[in-house]
XYZ file of C-alpha atoms in Angstrom:
345
model
C -24.272 -2.151 -7.291
C -20.644 -2.540 -7.422
C -19.080 -3.877 -10.896
C -17.096 -6.679 -10.489
C -14.780 -7.907 -13.417
C -14.481 -12.102 -13.957
C -12.660 -12.353 -16.882
C -9.492 -11.305 -18.207
C -9.591 -8.104 -20.084
C -7.524 -5.156 -21.663
C -7.155 -2.094 -18.601
C -7.535 0.868 -21.570
C -9.914 1.278 -24.601
C -8.188 3.015 -27.718
C -8.391 6.377 -26.250
C -6.497 5.332 -23.090
C -9.369 5.372 -20.524
C -10.402 2.544 -18.522
C -12.494 -0.269 -20.473
C -14.680 -1.088 -17.836
C -14.181 0.134 -14.268
C -14.757 -1.824 -11.580
C -13.324 -4.468 -8.767
C -11.857 -7.566 -9.058
C -10.644 -10.392 -6.876
C -7.556 -11.114 -9.170
C -5.179 -9.293 -11.541
C -7.525 -9.686 -14.526
C -7.120 -6.136 -16.435
C -4.095 -6.484 -18.957
C -1.865 -3.683 -18.497
C 0.484 -2.281 -20.813
C 2.210 1.040 -20.344
C 2.858 1.303 -24.089
C -1.245 1.730 -24.241
C -1.188 4.841 -21.980
C -2.219 8.005 -24.139
C -1.522 10.896 -21.789
C 1.807 12.819 -21.527
C 4.460 10.629 -20.443
C 5.612 12.551 -17.491
C 2.535 11.838 -15.829
C 2.556 8.016 -15.859
C 3.118 6.649 -11.924
C 4.671 3.341 -11.432
C 5.236 1.436 -7.795
C 5.487 -1.341 -5.537
C 5.440 -0.900 -2.067
C 5.866 -3.594 0.570
C 4.967 -3.446 4.362
C 6.109 -6.505 6.653
C 4.964 -6.197 10.269
C 4.446 -7.862 13.616
C 3.058 -5.227 15.608
C 6.302 -4.787 17.549
C 8.558 -3.326 14.572
C 8.152 -3.281 10.836
C 9.625 -2.948 7.418
C 8.634 -0.594 4.720
C 10.296 -0.702 1.128
C 9.100 1.151 -1.980
C 10.646 1.413 -5.434
C 8.472 4.090 -7.720
C 9.003 5.591 -10.907
C 6.993 8.575 -11.343
C 8.197 9.578 -15.009
C 9.637 13.001 -14.018
C 11.496 11.296 -10.836
C 11.815 7.988 -9.061
C 11.388 7.776 -4.966
C 12.827 4.537 -3.433
C 12.156 4.697 0.387
C 13.058 2.317 3.170
C 11.532 2.639 6.487
C 12.496 0.606 9.802
C 9.472 1.022 12.326
C 9.603 0.183 16.114
C 5.933 0.316 17.368
C 6.961 -0.340 21.080
C 9.466 2.296 21.421
C 7.744 4.918 19.342
C 10.124 5.481 16.344
C 10.922 5.143 12.767
C 13.703 6.087 10.446
C 12.721 6.715 6.361
C 14.993 7.526 4.177
C 13.563 8.199 0.544
C 16.176 8.951 -2.095
C 14.851 10.559 -5.284
C 16.246 9.761 -8.815
C 15.579 12.472 -11.677
C 13.799 11.910 -14.964
C 13.026 8.243 -14.734
C 10.761 7.995 -17.833
C 10.017 4.241 -16.884
C 13.820 3.047 -17.241
C 12.685 1.372 -13.909
C 11.365 -1.041 -16.121
C 8.438 -2.143 -13.820
C 6.530 -5.670 -14.802
C 3.122 -5.191 -16.234
C 1.753 -7.678 -13.363
C 2.471 -8.390 -9.870
C 2.532 -12.122 -10.621
C 5.725 -12.188 -12.111
C 8.825 -9.981 -13.069
C 11.307 -8.578 -10.748
C 12.505 -4.853 -10.185
C 15.597 -3.883 -8.657
C 17.033 -0.411 -8.171
C 20.970 0.416 -7.224
C 21.544 3.886 -6.277
C 24.234 5.819 -4.265
C 24.969 3.945 -1.142
C 21.866 1.838 -1.227
C 19.633 -0.718 -2.779
C 16.393 -2.347 -3.251
C 15.549 -5.679 -5.230
C 12.177 -7.184 -5.231
C 12.337 -11.029 -6.865
C 10.124 -13.856 -7.387
C 11.882 -17.070 -6.384
C 10.484 -20.457 -6.366
C 6.961 -19.250 -5.417
C 8.149 -16.620 -2.872
C 8.667 -12.974 -2.973
C 12.216 -12.203 -1.829
C 13.022 -8.533 -0.655
C 16.452 -7.404 -0.186
C 17.428 -4.124 0.667
C 20.262 -2.383 1.843
C 21.499 1.434 2.853
C 25.009 3.032 4.165
C 24.220 5.803 6.651
C 20.565 4.938 7.136
C 20.047 6.383 10.548
C 22.557 7.805 13.351
C 23.168 4.205 14.321
C 24.950 3.145 11.241
C 23.760 1.059 8.049
C 21.085 -1.097 7.350
C 20.754 -4.562 5.639
C 17.406 -6.397 5.314
C 16.020 -9.620 3.707
C 12.552 -10.976 3.988
C 10.644 -13.791 2.106
C 7.019 -13.744 1.769
C 4.959 -17.141 1.139
C 1.480 -18.255 1.409
C 0.167 -15.775 -0.791
C -3.743 -15.969 -0.641
C -5.859 -16.883 -3.724
C -7.714 -13.861 -3.858
C -6.582 -10.036 -3.484
C -8.081 -6.575 -3.958
C -7.833 -5.142 -7.583
C -9.329 -1.932 -8.502
C -9.561 0.137 -11.494
C -10.771 3.585 -11.250
C -10.777 6.506 -13.799
C -10.294 10.420 -12.996
C -12.128 13.012 -14.229
C -9.660 14.025 -16.475
C -9.492 12.189 -20.221
C -6.788 9.394 -20.165
C -6.271 9.444 -16.312
C -6.779 6.449 -14.434
C -5.468 4.315 -11.315
C -4.990 0.655 -11.185
C -4.264 -1.109 -8.376
C -3.762 -4.466 -6.532
C -3.534 -4.821 -2.862
C -2.383 -8.359 -1.516
C -2.764 -8.813 2.224
C -1.717 -11.714 4.491
C 1.517 -12.787 2.752
C 3.505 -14.404 5.640
C 7.113 -13.330 6.321
C 10.307 -14.529 7.496
C 13.693 -13.044 7.669
C 15.443 -9.980 9.349
C 16.507 -6.449 9.102
C 20.050 -5.481 10.652
C 20.654 -2.084 11.614
C 23.463 0.002 13.216
C 26.869 -0.391 14.430
C 26.049 -2.578 17.139
C 23.923 -5.015 14.632
C 20.413 -4.564 16.289
C 18.496 -7.274 14.473
C 14.921 -7.578 13.903
C 13.739 -10.719 13.087
C 10.305 -11.571 11.517
C 8.696 -15.018 12.074
C 5.933 -16.138 9.745
C 4.127 -17.173 12.916
C 3.211 -13.860 13.621
C 4.550 -11.589 10.609
C 2.591 -10.840 7.466
C 3.007 -8.274 4.617
C 0.871 -6.221 2.127
C 1.634 -5.658 -1.359
C 0.600 -2.106 -2.752
C 0.825 -2.482 -6.532
C 0.060 0.657 -8.529
C 0.215 1.970 -12.066
C -1.611 4.698 -13.575
C -1.454 8.390 -14.638
C -2.812 10.503 -11.735
C -3.897 14.316 -11.866
C -1.890 16.831 -10.325
C -3.841 17.480 -6.849
C -5.492 14.453 -4.972
C -5.827 13.009 -1.413
C -6.098 9.706 -0.014
C -7.024 7.851 2.531
C -5.885 4.265 2.942
C -6.119 1.384 5.517
C -4.831 -1.975 6.003
C -4.202 -4.878 8.076
C -3.076 -8.465 7.869
C -3.052 -11.314 10.617
C -4.942 -14.165 11.896
C -8.160 -14.710 13.882
C -8.591 -17.759 15.823
C -5.277 -19.150 13.538
C -7.375 -18.080 10.253
C -5.734 -15.904 7.895
C -7.819 -12.480 8.244
C -6.902 -8.913 6.776
C -8.620 -5.833 5.395
C -8.084 -3.005 2.812
C -9.904 0.196 3.147
C -9.650 3.460 1.742
C -10.769 6.325 -0.976
C -9.625 9.596 -3.021
C -8.261 7.088 -5.853
C -10.324 8.233 -8.506
C -13.802 7.865 -9.500
C -15.037 5.138 -7.215
C -18.710 5.027 -8.477
C -18.166 1.622 -10.142
C -16.496 0.000 -7.239
C -14.986 0.923 -3.914
C -11.367 -0.736 -2.615
C -12.806 -1.977 0.380
C -12.510 -5.614 1.215
C -12.054 -8.295 4.020
C -9.888 -11.437 3.317
C -10.667 -14.522 5.478
C -8.612 -17.596 4.769
C -7.412 -16.480 1.367
C -10.731 -15.409 -0.033
C -12.357 -11.881 -0.645
C -15.329 -10.260 0.551
C -16.516 -7.207 -0.923
C -17.781 -4.168 1.362
C -19.368 -1.166 0.226
C -18.053 2.308 1.577
C -15.980 2.949 4.537
C -15.495 6.169 6.465
C -12.392 7.275 8.102
C -13.309 9.501 11.010
C -10.391 11.269 11.984
C -10.575 13.396 15.172
C -9.911 16.935 15.206
C -8.245 19.423 17.238
C -9.873 22.642 18.607
C -8.224 24.650 15.117
C -10.120 21.998 13.121
C -6.974 20.272 12.079
C -6.597 16.571 12.220
C -5.382 14.981 15.546
C -3.766 12.064 14.350
C -2.563 10.290 17.322
C -6.224 10.623 19.332
C -8.490 7.740 18.326
C -10.251 7.291 15.324
C -13.150 5.489 14.438
C -14.310 3.807 11.116
C -17.893 3.419 10.144
C -19.451 1.846 6.893
C -22.892 2.383 4.958
C -23.734 -1.242 4.986
C -22.937 -2.159 8.513
C -20.120 -4.254 7.956
C -16.936 -2.291 8.934
C -17.137 -0.815 12.364
C -14.160 -0.258 14.120
C -12.299 2.010 16.841
C -8.639 2.494 16.363
C -5.765 3.443 18.603
C -2.607 5.076 17.114
C 0.741 4.203 18.392
C 2.870 5.971 15.950
C 2.432 8.630 13.207
C 4.903 8.226 10.569
C 4.723 11.412 9.093
C 6.523 13.024 5.930
C 6.613 16.548 4.524
C 7.764 17.086 0.980
C 7.830 20.324 -1.000
C 10.108 20.927 -3.821
C 9.458 23.698 -6.313
C 5.785 22.267 -7.942
C 5.860 19.129 -6.026
C 4.368 18.673 -2.434
C 3.616 15.607 -0.341
C 2.145 15.666 2.985
C 1.716 12.153 4.573
C 0.459 10.700 7.748
C 0.770 6.958 7.953
C -0.490 6.175 11.635
C -0.071 2.467 12.640
C -1.909 1.270 15.640
C -4.321 -1.269 16.719
C -8.059 -2.023 15.548
C -10.959 -3.618 17.687
C -14.716 -3.925 16.465
C -16.637 -6.054 13.820
C -16.535 -7.060 10.195
C -19.010 -9.092 8.475
C -17.878 -11.627 5.962
C -20.257 -12.027 2.626
C -22.241 -15.004 4.280
C -22.820 -12.822 7.371
C -20.223 -14.165 9.709
C -19.201 -11.628 11.912
C -15.359 -11.449 12.629
C -14.820 -9.889 16.122
C -11.293 -8.373 16.304
C -9.727 -6.711 19.441
C -6.016 -4.824 19.255
C -5.491 -6.337 15.654
C -2.465 -4.429 14.257
C -2.763 -2.428 11.147
C -2.162 1.373 9.950
C -4.696 3.981 8.253
C -3.243 6.973 6.561
C -4.622 10.375 4.811
C -1.765 11.684 2.233
C -2.345 15.049 0.212
C -0.089 15.038 -2.989
C 0.625 17.666 -5.483
C 2.548 15.646 -7.950
């Protein structure tokens, strides 16, 4: 039985541990950075947005990992099979990015050398603005995207790690409609997002992480027969014995799943073969999917004691997802992504 939180409560107790691990469908735990008891250098806070329409995508990140900040812009072309990601670092940020304590209000902005990223709340919408000089071989990038129709419910989870004072507090908001554009290059190549077929997800994370960990995350947002539909699946984000982060989203409502396994194919030498078809299976039979990859956004970083190996694989899901009332949602070629990330941070 997974533990659902249904009323607003503090996130941490007096020892800096999660007061009540579990899941919620709204941001009910109250997060305050000042309540954290762990080493300040271990605190990690980030906002990550991904906007896609199945043909191209834009990903924006602002992260403050205390000992360093990581800001990232990705432009992805799924039809042509390429992506460009630039991720400048900042040293010893120590919370000076000043992230809001809630995803529902407050803005965050970063201005660095030759780039800037802004996440704003404006009149019931989220406005994302980014620019970077010399973004890629074709020149600079300028982007502005507005997100609207935020659903009533989302995935929220609070999970402890085995180490005292370590935790992860996370919200994933799927199925926000997106409109706007990305202009890249000397010739002004423009990628237009229309809210008819473009959707966004927000990954809002706050926590104190252990040094070495591996996570799996998958997400998709779109519509089925004109109704907004999406899902969030994953594990590796701490001790999920109180609740997993697996959820379906249909017409603004969240439907809780149990455990979902990522079945990544392997090569003859035992290593993962990310660009061959995957499958996803669930212990309750409510999420059974095939996944055909189209693009692997690979990133490998190794700086002194910091290491990160990321495979964010975009592609198309086909299969069955079952809502809480037993309704089966059949999807075919539904665009999304699944990833495996190994960190030493």
